[in-house]
Amino acid sequence: MVEERKFNSIIRMDTLLGKTKDELTQLAVGLGLPRFAGKQLAEWIYTKRATAFSQMTNLSATARSLLAGNYAIGRKEPIAEAISADGTKKYLFEVQNEDKKWYIESVYIPDNDRATLCVSTQAGCKMGCRFCMTGTLGFQTQLTATDILNQIFSIPDADKLTNIVFMGEGEPGDNTDNVTAAVNALTSNWGCAWSPRRITISSVGFLPGLKRLIEDTECHIAISLHNPFHQEREALMPVEKIYPLSDVIELLHQYDWQHQRRLSFEYICFEGQNDSLRHANALRRLLSGLSCRVNLIKYHTAPADNIAAEKQVRLKSSSTSQMEWMRDYLSNNGIITTIRRSRGEDILAACGMLVNTYEGKTS
Ligand code: SF4
């Protein structure tokens, strides 16, 4: 008995954010509440975005107190923010796994009438891409569906969001249960009723997880490609050793990317490494027959004083003119190609730069 109490004391209270309407109904019934309380809970959590049970005024006082005694909603505000000169904002969240605290980051990117949030799916990352600052952290913990949704719900700009990209810390294909649960809550009618076309999930090609993300969601998919040659890609991205790009492309050919759903390839341009005619031609051959587009991305190196600088492989970004040449060459050869504008580099919020470093708080 004493043992049991001790055990219970370190368990986190179960959270409601991320649960389906059916799960909410089950837990309401488990507390002796009527079944319709599940629907009410879903409305309070996903539509009205309640942050406390006391706000749920159409539930009885007894129901609210029972819920508060047994569950937490799961909403937590960010603990720090940094604002870039270009208007990009980076938020730091604290997450808890069992009895340990971790930090994660999300990036809010306003752009005229669009406002995109780049969310994390893991704290740190297992994939170890050698050019990525997040990769230097190693893997820290999986994020729960609550942790993922909380980034979207709890930033001050939550009401302005038009798009979500799962491109922050972590490989979404390595945390599929929680990513699909979060997407389900965002896109279901009982949840936020967002169109899945407002959501893009990125993957390095972690094959089993990628297959599930394609089949269990209707979101756009982005593949981090970065080099069309097996050995060269493997030197940069260890995932290539286990799940070669050729297998990823073969998998992608099995799905329809022509109707509504978009397939894109992310391609960071490294000077002298992957920006030559040889690479452009190989890329063209690799992607032929796939309805897709390519986004060329400037490489962001870790600042010399950042802890990631020691571990990150030393590469340089291609020049703007070389990226423009590559864009034009691919476009003229039938592959829609754009150069993605870099955002938030001055606050370490750009692609591959998330390492949870803020004054006094480092992962
Ligand atoms: Fe992980 Fe993505 Fe960085 Fe690769 S690029 S280490 S998958 S966060």
Coordinates of C-alpha atoms and ligand atoms in Angstrom, one line a residue:
M1 CA 0.0 0.0 0.0
V2 CA 2.8 2.4 1.0
E3 CA 4.6 1.3 -2.2
E4 CA 1.5 2.1 -4.3
R5 CA 1.1 5.6 -2.9
K6 CA 4.8 6.3 -3.6
F7 CA 4.3 5.1 -7.1
N8 CA 1.2 7.2 -7.7
S9 CA 2.9 10.4 -6.4
I10 CA 5.4 10.5 -9.3
I11 CA 2.8 9.8 -12.0
R12 CA 1.7 12.8 -14.0
M13 CA -2.1 13.5 -14.0
D14 CA -3.6 12.3 -17.3
T15 CA -4.3 15.1 -19.7
L16 CA -7.4 15.6 -21.9
L17 CA -5.9 17.7 -24.7
G18 CA -5.1 15.1 -27.5
K19 CA -7.9 12.7 -26.6
T20 CA -10.6 11.8 -29.1
K21 CA -14.3 12.5 -28.5
D22 CA -14.8 8.8 -27.8
E23 CA -11.9 8.7 -25.3
L24 CA -13.4 11.8 -23.5
T25 CA -16.8 10.1 -23.4
Q26 CA -15.3 7.0 -21.9
L27 CA -13.5 8.9 -19.2
A28 CA -16.6 11.0 -18.4
V29 CA -18.7 7.8 -18.0
G30 CA -15.9 6.4 -15.9
L31 CA -16.4 9.3 -13.5
G32 CA -20.1 8.6 -13.4
L33 CA -21.0 11.5 -15.7
P34 CA -23.5 11.3 -18.5
R35 CA -22.2 10.2 -22.0
F36 CA -22.9 13.7 -23.5
A37 CA -20.3 15.2 -21.1
G38 CA -17.7 13.7 -23.6
K39 CA -19.0 15.9 -26.4
Q40 CA -19.1 18.9 -24.1
L41 CA -15.5 18.3 -23.1
A42 CA -14.4 18.0 -26.7
E43 CA -16.1 21.4 -27.4
W44 CA -14.6 23.1 -24.5
I45 CA -11.1 21.8 -25.2
Y46 CA -10.9 22.1 -29.0
T47 CA -13.5 24.7 -30.0
K48 CA -13.6 27.0 -27.1
R49 CA -10.0 26.3 -26.1
A50 CA -10.7 26.2 -22.3
T51 CA -7.6 26.3 -20.1
A52 CA -9.4 25.4 -16.8
F53 CA -12.3 23.2 -15.8
S54 CA -13.9 26.2 -14.1
Q55 CA -14.5 27.7 -17.5
M56 CA -16.7 24.8 -18.5
T57 CA -19.9 26.4 -17.4
N58 CA -22.4 23.9 -19.0
L59 CA -21.0 21.1 -16.8
S60 CA -22.3 20.8 -13.3
A61 CA -20.1 22.0 -10.4
T62 CA -19.8 18.3 -9.3
A63 CA -18.7 17.3 -12.8
R64 CA -16.1 20.1 -12.9
S65 CA -14.7 19.2 -9.5
L66 CA -14.6 15.4 -10.3
L67 CA -12.7 16.2 -13.6
A68 CA -10.3 18.6 -11.9
G69 CA -9.6 16.0 -9.2
N70 CA -8.7 13.3 -11.7
Y71 CA -7.4 15.0 -14.9
A72 CA -5.5 18.0 -16.2
I73 CA -6.4 19.8 -19.4
G74 CA -2.8 19.8 -20.5
R75 CA -2.4 23.5 -21.4
K76 CA 0.9 25.2 -20.5
E77 CA 2.1 28.6 -21.8
P78 CA 5.6 28.9 -23.3
I79 CA 8.2 29.9 -20.7
A80 CA 10.2 32.2 -23.0
E81 CA 10.1 33.8 -26.4
A82 CA 12.5 35.4 -28.8
I83 CA 11.6 37.7 -31.6
S84 CA 13.5 38.0 -34.9
A85 CA 14.1 41.2 -36.8
D86 CA 11.9 39.7 -39.6
G87 CA 8.9 39.1 -37.2
T88 CA 9.5 35.4 -36.7
K89 CA 8.9 34.3 -33.1
K90 CA 10.5 31.4 -31.3
Y91 CA 8.8 29.9 -28.2
L92 CA 10.3 27.7 -25.6
F93 CA 8.1 25.2 -23.8
E94 CA 8.8 22.9 -20.9
V95 CA 7.6 19.4 -21.2
Q96 CA 7.7 16.6 -18.6
N97 CA 8.3 13.0 -19.2
E98 CA 7.6 11.0 -16.0
D99 CA 9.7 12.9 -13.4
K100 CA 12.0 14.7 -15.8
K101 CA 11.7 18.1 -17.5
W102 CA 12.8 18.8 -21.0
Y103 CA 12.6 21.8 -23.3
I104 CA 11.3 22.1 -26.8
E105 CA 10.9 25.0 -29.3
S106 CA 8.2 26.1 -31.8
V107 CA 8.5 28.8 -34.4
Y108 CA 5.8 31.2 -35.4
I109 CA 6.3 32.5 -38.9
P110 CA 3.9 35.4 -40.0
D111 CA 3.9 36.1 -43.8
N112 CA 1.3 38.5 -45.1
D113 CA -2.0 36.7 -44.8
R114 CA -0.4 33.4 -43.7
A115 CA 0.8 32.5 -40.3
T116 CA 2.6 29.2 -39.9
L117 CA 3.7 27.4 -36.8
C118 CA 6.6 25.0 -37.0
V119 CA 6.0 22.4 -34.2
S120 CA 8.3 19.9 -32.6
T121 CA 7.4 16.2 -32.3
Q122 CA 10.3 15.1 -30.1
A123 CA 12.7 16.9 -27.7
G124 CA 16.0 16.5 -29.6
C125 CA 16.2 13.9 -32.3
K126 CA 17.6 10.4 -33.0
M127 CA 18.3 10.8 -36.6
G128 CA 21.6 12.6 -36.2
C129 CA 21.7 14.5 -39.6
R130 CA 25.2 15.8 -39.5
F131 CA 24.3 19.3 -40.7
C132 CA 21.5 19.9 -38.2
M133 CA 21.9 21.7 -34.9
T134 CA 18.9 19.8 -33.4
G135 CA 20.6 16.5 -34.3
T136 CA 23.6 17.4 -32.1
L137 CA 21.3 17.3 -29.0
G138 CA 20.6 13.6 -29.5
F139 CA 17.3 12.1 -28.5
Q140 CA 15.8 13.4 -25.3
T141 CA 12.1 12.3 -25.2
Q142 CA 9.0 11.7 -27.3
L143 CA 6.4 14.4 -27.1
T144 CA 2.9 13.3 -26.3
A145 CA -0.1 14.4 -28.4
T146 CA -0.8 16.8 -25.5
D147 CA 2.7 18.3 -25.8
I148 CA 2.4 18.6 -29.6
L149 CA -1.1 20.3 -29.5
N150 CA -0.1 22.5 -26.6
Q151 CA 2.4 24.2 -28.9
I152 CA -0.4 25.1 -31.3
F153 CA -2.9 26.0 -28.7
S154 CA -0.8 27.9 -26.2
I155 CA 1.2 30.5 -28.1
P156 CA -0.1 34.0 -27.9
D157 CA -0.6 34.0 -31.7
A158 CA -2.7 30.8 -31.7
D159 CA -5.8 32.6 -33.1
K160 CA -3.9 33.8 -36.1
L161 CA -2.5 30.5 -37.3
T162 CA -3.4 29.4 -40.8
N163 CA -0.9 26.6 -41.3
I164 CA 1.0 24.0 -39.3
V165 CA 4.2 22.3 -40.3
F166 CA 5.7 19.4 -38.4
M167 CA 9.3 20.5 -39.1
G168 CA 10.6 21.4 -35.7
E169 CA 12.7 19.2 -33.4
G170 CA 12.5 15.5 -34.1
E171 CA 11.4 13.1 -36.8
P172 CA 7.6 12.8 -37.0
G173 CA 7.9 9.3 -38.5
D174 CA 9.6 8.2 -35.3
N175 CA 6.7 9.3 -33.1
T176 CA 3.7 8.3 -35.2
D177 CA 1.2 7.5 -32.5
N178 CA 1.4 10.9 -31.0
V179 CA 1.7 12.8 -34.3
T180 CA -1.4 11.1 -35.8
A181 CA -3.3 11.6 -32.6
A182 CA -2.5 15.3 -32.7
V183 CA -3.4 15.5 -36.4
N184 CA -6.7 13.7 -35.7
A185 CA -7.6 16.2 -33.0
L186 CA -6.7 19.1 -35.4
T187 CA -8.7 17.8 -38.4
S188 CA -11.7 15.9 -36.9
N189 CA -15.1 17.6 -36.7
W190 CA -15.2 16.9 -33.0
G191 CA -11.8 18.6 -32.8
C192 CA -10.6 21.8 -34.5
A193 CA -12.1 20.8 -37.9
W194 CA -9.0 22.1 -39.8
S195 CA -8.5 21.0 -43.3
P196 CA -5.5 18.5 -43.5
R197 CA -4.3 20.6 -46.4
R198 CA -3.3 23.3 -43.9
I199 CA -0.8 20.8 -42.4
T200 CA 2.5 19.6 -43.7
I201 CA 4.4 16.7 -42.1
S202 CA 8.1 16.4 -42.8
S203 CA 10.2 13.3 -42.7
V204 CA 13.7 12.3 -43.5
G205 CA 12.3 9.1 -44.9
F206 CA 12.1 6.9 -41.8
L207 CA 10.2 4.4 -43.8
P208 CA 7.7 2.6 -41.4
G209 CA 6.7 5.8 -39.8
L210 CA 6.5 7.7 -43.1
K211 CA 4.2 5.0 -44.5
R212 CA 1.9 5.4 -41.5
L213 CA 1.9 9.2 -41.7
I214 CA 0.9 9.0 -45.4
E215 CA -1.8 6.4 -44.8
D216 CA -3.2 7.6 -41.5
T217 CA -3.4 11.3 -42.3
E218 CA -4.4 13.3 -45.4
C219 CA -1.8 16.0 -44.7
H220 CA 0.8 17.3 -47.2
I221 CA 4.1 15.4 -47.0
A222 CA 7.6 16.9 -47.2
I223 CA 10.7 14.7 -47.5
S224 CA 14.1 16.0 -46.5
L225 CA 16.2 14.8 -49.4
H226 CA 19.4 16.9 -49.5
N227 CA 21.4 14.7 -51.8
P228 CA 20.3 12.3 -54.6
F229 CA 23.3 10.0 -54.3
H230 CA 23.2 7.1 -51.8
Q231 CA 26.7 7.4 -50.5
E232 CA 26.8 11.1 -50.3
R233 CA 23.4 11.2 -48.6
E234 CA 24.5 8.6 -46.1
A235 CA 27.5 10.7 -45.1
L236 CA 25.1 13.5 -44.1
M237 CA 22.1 11.5 -43.0
P238 CA 22.6 8.3 -41.1
V239 CA 19.0 7.3 -41.9
E240 CA 20.0 6.6 -45.5
K241 CA 22.0 3.5 -44.3
I242 CA 18.8 1.9 -43.0
Y243 CA 16.2 3.3 -45.3
P244 CA 17.8 4.4 -48.6
L245 CA 16.2 7.1 -50.6
S246 CA 15.5 4.6 -53.5
D247 CA 13.1 2.7 -51.1
V248 CA 11.5 6.0 -50.0
I249 CA 10.9 7.0 -53.6
E250 CA 9.5 3.6 -54.4
L251 CA 7.0 4.0 -51.5
L252 CA 6.0 7.5 -52.6
H253 CA 5.2 6.2 -56.1
Q254 CA 2.4 4.1 -54.5
Y255 CA 0.3 7.1 -53.6
D256 CA -1.7 9.8 -55.4
W257 CA 0.0 13.2 -55.2
Q258 CA -1.9 14.8 -58.0
H259 CA -5.2 15.5 -56.3
Q260 CA -5.2 18.0 -53.4
R261 CA -2.5 16.4 -51.4
R262 CA 1.0 17.8 -52.0
L263 CA 4.4 16.1 -52.0
S264 CA 7.5 18.2 -51.7
F265 CA 11.2 17.6 -51.2
E266 CA 13.3 19.8 -49.0
Y267 CA 16.8 20.3 -50.4
I268 CA 19.4 22.3 -48.3
C269 CA 22.0 23.6 -50.7
F270 CA 25.6 23.0 -49.5
E271 CA 28.3 24.7 -51.5
G272 CA 30.3 22.3 -53.6
Q273 CA 28.5 19.3 -52.1
N274 CA 25.1 18.9 -53.7
D275 CA 24.6 22.0 -55.9
S276 CA 26.3 20.8 -59.2
L277 CA 24.9 19.9 -62.6
R278 CA 25.6 16.3 -61.7
H279 CA 23.3 16.6 -58.6
A280 CA 20.6 18.5 -60.4
N281 CA 20.5 15.9 -63.2
A282 CA 20.4 13.0 -60.6
L283 CA 17.6 14.8 -58.8
R284 CA 15.6 15.2 -62.0
R285 CA 16.0 11.5 -62.8
L286 CA 15.1 10.5 -59.2
L287 CA 11.9 12.5 -59.1
S288 CA 10.7 11.8 -62.6
G289 CA 7.2 10.5 -62.7
L290 CA 6.3 11.9 -59.3
S291 CA 4.0 14.8 -59.0
C292 CA 6.0 16.9 -56.6
R293 CA 7.9 20.1 -56.0
V294 CA 11.3 20.9 -54.7
N295 CA 12.1 23.6 -52.1
L296 CA 15.7 24.7 -52.1
I297 CA 16.8 25.9 -48.6
K298 CA 19.8 28.0 -47.6
Y299 CA 22.1 26.2 -45.1
H300 CA 22.2 27.7 -41.6
T301 CA 25.4 27.0 -39.7
A302 CA 25.6 27.1 -35.9
P303 CA 27.1 30.4 -34.6
A304 CA 30.7 29.7 -33.4
D305 CA 29.7 30.3 -29.7
N306 CA 26.9 27.8 -29.8
I307 CA 27.4 24.3 -28.2
A308 CA 26.2 22.7 -31.5
A309 CA 29.0 24.3 -33.5
E310 CA 31.6 21.7 -32.1
K311 CA 29.5 18.7 -33.3
Q312 CA 27.9 20.0 -36.5
V313 CA 29.8 19.1 -39.7
R314 CA 31.4 22.2 -41.2
L315 CA 29.6 23.0 -44.4
K316 CA 28.8 26.2 -46.2
S317 CA 25.6 27.3 -47.8
S318 CA 25.5 27.6 -51.6
S319 CA 25.5 31.1 -52.9
T320 CA 22.2 32.7 -53.8
S321 CA 23.2 32.7 -57.5
Q322 CA 24.0 29.0 -57.4
M323 CA 20.6 28.3 -55.8
E324 CA 18.9 30.4 -58.4
W325 CA 20.7 28.4 -61.1
M326 CA 19.6 25.1 -59.6
R327 CA 16.0 26.4 -59.2
D328 CA 15.9 27.5 -62.9
Y329 CA 17.6 24.3 -64.1
L330 CA 15.1 22.0 -62.3
S331 CA 12.1 24.2 -63.2
N332 CA 13.2 24.2 -66.9
N333 CA 13.4 20.4 -66.7
G334 CA 9.9 19.9 -65.5
I335 CA 10.3 20.0 -61.7
I336 CA 8.5 22.9 -59.9
T337 CA 11.3 24.4 -57.8
T338 CA 11.3 27.3 -55.4
I339 CA 13.8 28.9 -53.0
R340 CA 12.4 29.0 -49.6
R341 CA 13.0 32.3 -47.9
S342 CA 15.0 31.9 -44.7
R343 CA 13.2 33.2 -41.5
G344 CA 14.4 33.8 -38.0
E345 CA 18.1 33.0 -38.4
D346 CA 19.1 35.8 -36.0
I347 CA 17.3 34.0 -33.2
L348 CA 18.3 30.5 -34.2
A349 CA 14.8 29.8 -35.4
A350 CA 15.6 28.9 -39.0
C351 CA 15.5 25.4 -40.5
G352 CA 17.7 23.0 -38.4
M353 CA 18.7 25.5 -35.8
L354 CA 16.4 24.5 -32.8
V355 CA 18.6 23.7 -29.8
N356 CA 16.5 25.0 -26.9
T357 CA 19.0 27.7 -25.9
Y358 CA 17.8 30.7 -24.1
E359 CA 19.4 32.7 -21.4
G360 CA 19.6 30.5 -18.3
K361 CA 17.8 27.6 -20.0
T362 CA 19.6 25.0 -22.1
S363 CA 18.5 21.5 -22.9
Ligands
SF4_1 FE1 16.3 15.3 -36.7 FE2 15.3 16.7 -38.7 FE3 17.5 17.5 -37.6 FE4 17.6 15.3 -39.1 S1 17.1 17.4 -39.8 S2 18.5 15.6 -37.1 S3 15.5 14.5 -38.6 S4 15.5 17.4 -36.6

